[in-house]
Rosetta silent file (secondary structure, phi, psi, omega in degrees, C-alpha in Angstrom):
SEQUENCE: MSAALRPGELAGAVRWTAPGLELRAPEPEPAPPPAPPSVEALQAIEEAAREAGYAEGLARGHAEGFAAGQAEVRRLVAQIEGILDGFTRPLARLDDEVAEALAELAVRVAGALLGPAYTADPALLADLVREALDAVGSAQREVELRLHPDDLGVLAPHLAGLDGVRLSNDATLGRGELRLHGESVRIDGTLAARLQAVLDSTVAAHGAAR
SCORE:     score description
SCORE:     0.000 S_00000001
   1 L     0.000  145.808 -170.553  179.987  -54.489  -36.334 S_00000001
   2 L   -93.506  146.144  177.995  178.929  -57.689  -34.263 S_00000001
   3 L   -52.659  159.057  172.209  176.797  -60.539  -35.981 S_00000001
   4 L   -94.893  145.677 -176.074  173.275  -60.605  -35.306 S_00000001
   5 L   -77.391  136.088 -177.670  172.069  -63.683  -33.170 S_00000001
   6 L   -81.254  158.907 -179.114  170.222  -66.463  -34.853 S_00000001
   7 H   -51.418  -49.334 -167.661  166.815  -67.693  -33.565 S_00000001
   8 H   -65.607  -28.354 -166.103  168.319  -70.965  -32.154 S_00000001
   9 H   -92.935   -1.923  170.833  170.905  -69.375  -30.093 S_00000001
  10 H   -74.351  -17.397 -171.683  168.363  -67.342  -27.990 S_00000001
  11 L   -66.252  -38.662  179.526  167.333  -70.523  -26.205 S_00000001
  12 L   -85.231   -0.480  176.878  170.415  -70.674  -23.869 S_00000001
  13 L   -59.942  134.735 -177.568  170.449  -67.090  -23.366 S_00000001
  14 L  -109.518  127.126 -166.636  170.350  -65.832  -19.743 S_00000001
  15 L   -72.200  119.745 -167.117  168.550  -62.517  -18.816 S_00000001
  16 L   -93.689  138.561 -178.007  171.225  -60.049  -17.424 S_00000001
  17 L  -120.669  134.966 -178.733  169.603  -57.683  -14.854 S_00000001
  18 L   -74.437  125.520  174.572  171.694  -54.401  -14.159 S_00000001
  19 L   -57.504  146.306 -179.719  172.444  -53.762  -10.508 S_00000001
  20 L   -51.525  134.940  177.640  170.496  -51.303   -8.458 S_00000001
  21 L   -85.455   -4.563  177.349  172.117  -47.775   -8.567 S_00000001
  22 L   -61.461  139.538 -179.425  170.652  -46.835   -4.923 S_00000001
  23 L   -91.957  138.484 -174.372  173.231  -45.367   -2.676 S_00000001
  24 L   -84.208  146.720  174.671  173.548  -47.233    0.540 S_00000001
  25 L   -69.617  141.976 -172.356  173.292  -45.365    3.997 S_00000001
  26 L   -76.231  139.576  178.217  176.512  -45.125    5.559 S_00000001
  27 L   -54.755  133.542  177.346  177.226  -47.272    8.743 S_00000001
  28 L   -57.445  136.712 -176.230  176.576  -45.438   12.060 S_00000001
  29 L   -79.615  148.165  177.711  180.006  -44.425   13.721 S_00000001
  30 L   -60.686  154.487 -175.106  180.517  -46.019   17.161 S_00000001
  31 L   -77.047  136.910  175.029  179.609  -44.324   20.079 S_00000001
  32 L   -50.329  135.014 -157.750  182.408  -42.574   21.946 S_00000001
  33 L   -81.718  157.557 -171.121  183.667  -44.227   24.958 S_00000001
  34 L   -72.027  147.440  175.814  182.677  -42.498   28.245 S_00000001
  35 L   -58.952  139.604  174.146  184.880  -39.999   29.772 S_00000001
  36 L   -53.170  142.090  165.529  187.201  -40.894   32.609 S_00000001
  37 L   -64.704  143.566  165.625  186.028  -39.359   36.044 S_00000001
  38 L   -54.991  168.239  177.694  187.254  -36.359   37.235 S_00000001
  39 H   -59.886  -56.854 -173.599  189.674  -35.791   40.241 S_00000001
  40 H   -50.590  -48.363 -173.916  186.683  -34.380   41.857 S_00000001
  41 H   -69.583  -42.629  177.290  184.257  -36.968   41.083 S_00000001
  42 H   -50.643  -57.826  172.865  186.888  -39.541   42.502 S_00000001
  43 H   -30.648  -58.886 -165.527  187.209  -37.474   45.736 S_00000001
  44 H   -59.811  -45.530  177.228  183.743  -37.543   46.020 S_00000001
  45 H   -53.007  -51.958 -178.555  183.552  -41.440   45.643 S_00000001
  46 H   -57.868  -54.876 -172.860  186.339  -41.901   48.148 S_00000001
  47 H   -59.468  -27.341 -174.616  184.627  -39.559   50.556 S_00000001
  48 H   -79.760  -39.946  176.520  181.217  -41.384   50.125 S_00000001
  49 H   -68.133  -44.973  172.740  183.002  -44.818   50.983 S_00000001
  50 H   -47.981  -59.577  170.423  184.752  -43.427   53.923 S_00000001
  51 H   -32.047  -61.516 -174.058  181.462  -42.120   55.336 S_00000001
  52 H   -60.474  -37.478  176.332  179.909  -45.420   54.687 S_00000001
  53 H   -69.424  -45.729 -178.859  182.625  -47.372   56.093 S_00000001
  54 H   -60.666  -55.300 -174.095  182.575  -45.197   59.273 S_00000001
  55 H   -53.266  -54.493  174.921  178.872  -45.471   59.605 S_00000001
  56 H   -55.201  -46.227  173.355  179.186  -49.327   59.441 S_00000001
  57 H   -57.997  -31.691  169.328  181.939  -49.421   62.098 S_00000001
  58 H   -54.919  -46.444 -169.547  179.688  -47.391   64.217 S_00000001
  59 H   -73.287  -26.832 -179.208  176.943  -49.849   63.870 S_00000001
  60 H   -61.113  -29.966 -179.505  179.256  -52.582   64.826 S_00000001
  61 L   119.978  160.178  175.363  179.452  -51.289   68.417 S_00000001
  62 H   -78.764  -27.549 -174.631  181.739  -49.657   70.635 S_00000001
  63 H   -65.290  -41.489 -168.220  183.027  -52.873   72.228 S_00000001
  64 H   -73.555  -40.910  166.297  184.102  -54.198   69.099 S_00000001
  65 H   -47.151  -43.619 -175.661  186.035  -50.789   68.371 S_00000001
  66 H   -72.087  -41.925  178.372  187.720  -50.916   71.822 S_00000001
  67 H   -56.267  -47.530 -178.926  188.807  -54.511   71.041 S_00000001
  68 H   -51.374  -50.651 -173.444  190.375  -53.119   67.996 S_00000001
  69 H   -72.695  -50.076 -176.151  192.273  -50.489   69.640 S_00000001
  70 H   -65.014  -24.433 -177.847  193.722  -52.771   72.206 S_00000001
  71 H   -72.674  -26.390 -164.688  194.857  -55.126   69.583 S_00000001
  72 H   -83.614  -44.155 -174.489  196.537  -52.246   67.736 S_00000001
  73 H   -68.069  -35.410 -161.505  198.398  -51.184   71.193 S_00000001
  74 H   -69.232  -48.454 -175.728  199.451  -54.817   71.714 S_00000001
  75 H   -51.620  -49.174  177.639  200.922  -54.866   68.081 S_00000001
  76 H   -76.919   -8.356  168.146  202.917  -51.478   68.687 S_00000001
  77 H   -72.420  -49.918 -170.840  204.197  -52.816   72.021 S_00000001
  78 H   -63.892  -42.195 -176.831  205.369  -55.961   70.405 S_00000001
  79 H   -63.490  -29.981  178.871  207.109  -53.821   67.667 S_00000001
  80 H   -66.743  -54.011  176.483  208.870  -51.566   70.320 S_00000001
  81 H   -50.049  -49.738  176.950  209.895  -54.681   72.083 S_00000001
  82 H   -64.348  -35.405 -178.659  211.480  -56.064   69.066 S_00000001
  83 H   -67.741  -50.460 -174.681  213.104  -52.799   68.113 S_00000001
  84 H   -71.812  -17.271  161.621  214.701  -52.646   71.628 S_00000001
  85 H   -66.026  -34.245 -174.128  215.937  -56.403   71.443 S_00000001
  86 H   -77.315  -45.977 -173.487  217.478  -55.483   68.180 S_00000001
  87 H   -43.094  -53.602 -146.791  219.189  -52.350   69.881 S_00000001
  88 H   -85.013  -16.876 -173.366  221.015  -54.606   72.611 S_00000001
  89 L   -82.678  -47.527 -173.562  222.416  -57.039   70.018 S_00000001
  90 L  -100.181   27.078 -178.854  224.774  -55.007   67.664 S_00000001
  91 H   -59.230  -41.334 -172.642  226.059  -52.551   70.319 S_00000001
  92 H   -60.569  -30.771  179.023  229.231  -54.316   70.311 S_00000001
  93 H   -83.618  -24.717 -164.260  229.775  -53.507   66.684 S_00000001
  94 L   -82.477  156.846  151.576  228.928  -49.911   66.709 S_00000001
  95 L   -52.527  151.969  172.999  230.883  -46.665   66.984 S_00000001
  96 H   -62.082  -31.496 -157.605  230.632  -45.178   70.467 S_00000001
  97 H   -84.891  -43.956  173.820  228.885  -42.283   69.131 S_00000001
  98 H   -62.499  -57.265 -179.042  226.049  -44.594   67.289 S_00000001
  99 H   -49.196  -54.602  172.846  225.873  -46.882   70.191 S_00000001
 100 H   -46.890  -43.508 -173.807  225.242  -43.890   72.565 S_00000001
 101 H   -85.703  -29.514 -179.603  222.399  -42.691   70.457 S_00000001
 102 H   -62.015  -45.391 -160.421  220.854  -46.041   69.919 S_00000001
 103 H   -74.351  -31.643 -175.016  220.891  -46.708   73.753 S_00000001
 104 H   -79.778  -24.819  172.773  219.318  -43.024   74.600 S_00000001
 105 H   -81.853  -31.192  169.847  216.496  -43.742   72.176 S_00000001
 106 H   -53.843  -32.357 -172.991  215.871  -47.248   73.645 S_00000001
 107 H   -79.650  -46.358  177.639  215.709  -45.442   77.117 S_00000001
 108 H   -63.257  -28.836 -178.127  213.264  -42.877   75.827 S_00000001
 109 H   -70.887  -42.768  170.215  211.072  -45.486   74.351 S_00000001
 110 H   -64.003  -45.972  172.038  211.156  -47.133   77.751 S_00000001
 111 H   -62.381  -31.124  172.848  210.304  -44.148   79.686 S_00000001
 112 H   -71.881  -13.060  179.941  207.253  -43.547   77.539 S_00000001
 113 H   -99.328  -31.357 -175.170  206.025  -47.041   78.474 S_00000001
 114 H   -77.089  -43.121  173.980  206.914  -46.794   82.216 S_00000001
 115 H   -39.039  -58.873  179.476  205.044  -43.621   83.124 S_00000001
 116 H   -60.371  -44.886 -179.723  201.619  -44.966   82.191 S_00000001
 117 H   -57.094  -39.897 -179.388  202.670  -48.323   83.527 S_00000001
 118 H   -84.349  -32.394  178.552  203.202  -46.941   87.302 S_00000001
 119 H   -67.443  -51.997  160.208  200.005  -44.881   86.974 S_00000001
 120 H   -29.696  -38.693 -176.568  198.101  -48.056   86.013 S_00000001
 121 L  -143.078   96.738  178.408  199.352  -50.092   88.715 S_00000001
 122 H   -74.024    2.556  173.449  200.357  -48.522   91.921 S_00000001
 123 H   -79.568  -20.937 -175.231  201.839  -51.811   93.238 S_00000001
 124 H   -84.657  -25.389  160.596  204.804  -51.274   90.958 S_00000001
 125 H   -74.465  -35.805  177.477  205.571  -47.899   92.518 S_00000001
 126 H   -61.617  -39.594  157.544  205.104  -49.198   96.013 S_00000001
 127 H   -34.382  -47.930 -165.622  207.852  -51.877   94.881 S_00000001
 128 H   -78.947  -44.420  178.802  210.037  -49.171   93.680 S_00000001
 129 H   -72.209  -26.489  165.333  209.785  -47.430   97.105 S_00000001
 130 H   -51.321  -43.200 -174.240  210.599  -50.555   99.020 S_00000001
 131 H   -76.578  -26.820  172.394  213.514  -50.986   97.076 S_00000001
 132 H   -73.319  -29.500 -175.379  214.702  -47.464   97.602 S_00000001
 133 H   -74.956  -28.954 -177.434  214.274  -47.760  101.305 S_00000001
 134 H   -82.649  -17.947  173.318  216.180  -51.087  101.429 S_00000001
 135 H   -69.805  -36.393  175.834  219.051  -49.126   99.408 S_00000001
 136 H   -66.999  -43.264  170.832  218.922  -46.664  102.245 S_00000001
 137 L    91.513  172.757  174.880  219.088  -49.227  104.975 S_00000001
 138 L   -75.083  -11.286 -166.251  218.124  -49.171  108.799 S_00000001
 139 L   -72.307  -16.009 -176.323  220.955  -47.068  109.845 S_00000001
 140 L   -92.502  131.699 -179.050  219.051  -43.835  108.998 S_00000001
 141 L   -66.066  -29.461  173.785  216.960  -42.874  111.730 S_00000001
 142 L  -147.769  151.044 -177.543  214.328  -41.172  109.811 S_00000001
 143 E  -134.743  139.339  174.383  213.812  -40.718  105.892 S_00000001
 144 E   -98.066  123.483 -175.583  211.388  -38.270  104.181 S_00000001
 145 E   -96.276  135.305  169.159  209.622  -40.092  101.050 S_00000001
 146 E  -123.003  121.748 -174.200  208.428  -37.442   98.502 S_00000001
 147 E  -132.681  156.588  163.628  205.773  -38.616   96.019 S_00000001
 148 L   -55.328  131.056 -167.021  203.457  -36.853   93.807 S_00000001
 149 H   -44.160  -42.953  179.095  200.173  -35.928   95.532 S_00000001
 150 H   -68.942  -27.830  173.565  198.150  -38.263   93.563 S_00000001
 151 H   -73.362  -35.497  161.847  200.577  -41.138   93.960 S_00000001
 152 H   -46.426  -48.311 -178.223  200.587  -40.276   97.711 S_00000001
 153 H   -63.014  -67.841 -176.304  196.683  -40.854   98.142 S_00000001
 154 H   -45.868  -39.826 -165.935  196.986  -44.225   96.242 S_00000001
 155 H   -73.893  -43.148 -167.348  200.225  -45.405   98.048 S_00000001
 156 H   -29.576  -56.720  179.618  199.039  -44.716  101.413 S_00000001
 157 H   -67.080  -16.151  167.914  197.593  -48.146  102.029 S_00000001
 158 H   -71.805  -34.877 -161.810  200.567  -49.881  100.491 S_00000001
 159 H  -102.539    1.337 -168.921  202.903  -48.023  102.756 S_00000001
 160 L   -79.794  136.515 -160.882  201.227  -48.241  105.966 S_00000001
 161 L    97.358  -17.409 -177.770  203.432  -49.664  108.953 S_00000001
 162 L   -52.331  114.950  179.574  206.561  -48.107  107.640 S_00000001
 163 L   -94.490  134.709  172.104  208.612  -47.121  110.660 S_00000001
 164 L    89.347    0.000 -174.557  210.824  -44.006  110.366 S_00000001
 165 E   -99.727  120.827 -173.560  209.280  -43.043  107.158 S_00000001
 166 E  -102.497  122.531 -174.202  207.791  -39.463  106.833 S_00000001
 167 E  -103.113  145.120  179.418  205.607  -39.205  103.588 S_00000001
 168 E  -135.593  157.252  173.822  205.391  -35.603  101.776 S_00000001
 169 E   -91.059  129.227  175.446  203.706  -34.217   98.850 S_00000001
 170 L  -133.060   97.156 -174.263  205.880  -32.899   96.079 S_00000001
 171 L   -59.694  -29.240 -172.922  204.119  -31.288   93.082 S_00000001
 172 L   -72.506  -17.752  178.670  207.369  -31.065   91.012 S_00000001
 173 L   -77.265  140.512  164.800  207.346  -34.821   90.917 S_00000001
 174 L   -85.568  165.410  163.609  205.488  -36.673   88.127 S_00000001
 175 L   -43.805  129.838  169.650  203.514  -39.917   88.451 S_00000001
 176 L    95.675   -3.252 -176.232  205.454  -42.803   89.185 S_00000001
 177 L  -101.554  171.617 -165.183  208.505  -40.668   90.570 S_00000001
 178 L  -165.094  145.166  179.113  209.930  -40.503   94.085 S_00000001
 179 E  -130.992  139.053  170.134  212.627  -38.600   96.109 S_00000001
 180 E  -127.455  114.461  173.268  214.066  -40.176   99.227 S_00000001
 181 E  -109.084  130.179  154.849  215.920  -37.936  101.768 S_00000001
 182 E  -116.515 -166.783  176.115  217.761  -38.845  104.796 S_00000001
 183 L   -61.079  -48.386 -178.488  220.399  -37.580  107.022 S_00000001
 184 L  -117.846   16.961 -174.060  223.280  -38.686  104.931 S_00000001
 185 L  -152.055  138.018  171.630  221.845  -40.104  101.791 S_00000001
 186 E  -130.339  134.256  171.461  219.510  -38.850   99.018 S_00000001
 187 E  -124.593  137.618 -169.941  217.990  -40.826   96.346 S_00000001
 188 E  -101.879  103.067  176.905  216.657  -39.265   93.039 S_00000001
 189 L   -87.289   -0.426  175.028  213.859  -41.572   92.099 S_00000001
 190 L   -50.068  135.600 -176.386  212.814  -39.411   89.140 S_00000001
 191 H   -55.519  -51.580  177.989  212.064  -41.077   85.896 S_00000001
 192 H   -32.187  -69.934 -169.846  214.914  -38.960   84.024 S_00000001
 193 H   -50.898  -49.179 -167.122  217.434  -40.122   86.759 S_00000001
 194 H   -68.258  -46.636 -166.647  216.380  -43.544   86.738 S_00000001
 195 H   -84.742  -17.995  165.386  216.435  -43.950   82.873 S_00000001
 196 H   -66.330  -41.786 -171.614  219.930  -42.032   82.823 S_00000001
 197 H   -70.737  -32.893  178.177  221.529  -44.566   85.015 S_00000001
 198 H   -62.677  -35.038 -179.225  220.078  -47.390   82.665 S_00000001
 199 H   -80.240  -25.199  169.040  221.821  -45.336   79.888 S_00000001
 200 H   -66.801  -38.998  171.356  224.938  -44.962   81.601 S_00000001
 201 H   -52.638  -62.982 -168.786  224.970  -48.763   82.336 S_00000001
 202 H   -61.311  -40.548 -174.021  224.336  -49.479   78.858 S_00000001
 203 H   -83.597  -38.025  177.273  227.082  -47.169   77.181 S_00000001
 204 H   -65.465  -17.129 -170.291  229.683  -48.296   79.906 S_00000001
 205 H   -90.893  -36.534  172.453  228.881  -52.008   79.291 S_00000001
 206 H   -49.312  -55.542 -176.257  229.417  -51.138   75.188 S_00000001
 207 H   -53.466  -44.956 -172.844  232.749  -49.535   76.275 S_00000001
 208 H   -71.102  -16.066 -179.910  233.844  -52.417   78.172 S_00000001
 209 H   -89.624  -11.894  176.026  232.964  -54.892   75.412 S_00000001
 210 L   -69.894    0.000    0.000  235.270  -53.160   72.904 S_00000001
């Protein structure tokens, strides 16, 4: 049994207060993060951005779009020229089959560029006609020059004054092509024949270099 406190000891006593027994409310749980957007939502956002960009492009005007298109064409042409230049360098180190395949590809690319060039600039085709006539020479009494009907109409002013040349329409020819027929000579100036001659020359040069 504990001893009783004397009156003098109560002077330094400190009152003790029992802690409260109230229950604290639990802390609220943090809100869950937002769910990521669905595939459909992302596609909708992308489509909206595309439409907005298209509308903005239209607002800038047709002239700017045309200039951008020309720049893209120049870039592609420069890229093709680089590829063709790269083709001509390693031919001496390649097998015959690979070299021929690369040369044929280069010729096809050149053909794709030549056709529109002759259509856009009739003077180029006029120069080709003169080269063909020079190859025939003046020994032929008369030669027949066959051209695509559209080319014939365009080239008539360029070919005025040519003696001994009879002009004929040939719908089987493409734009930029020609055939020249004489008594003892025939020149096939179709694009396929001209490019094949380039291909044969390239392959022959490769064979001679080996």
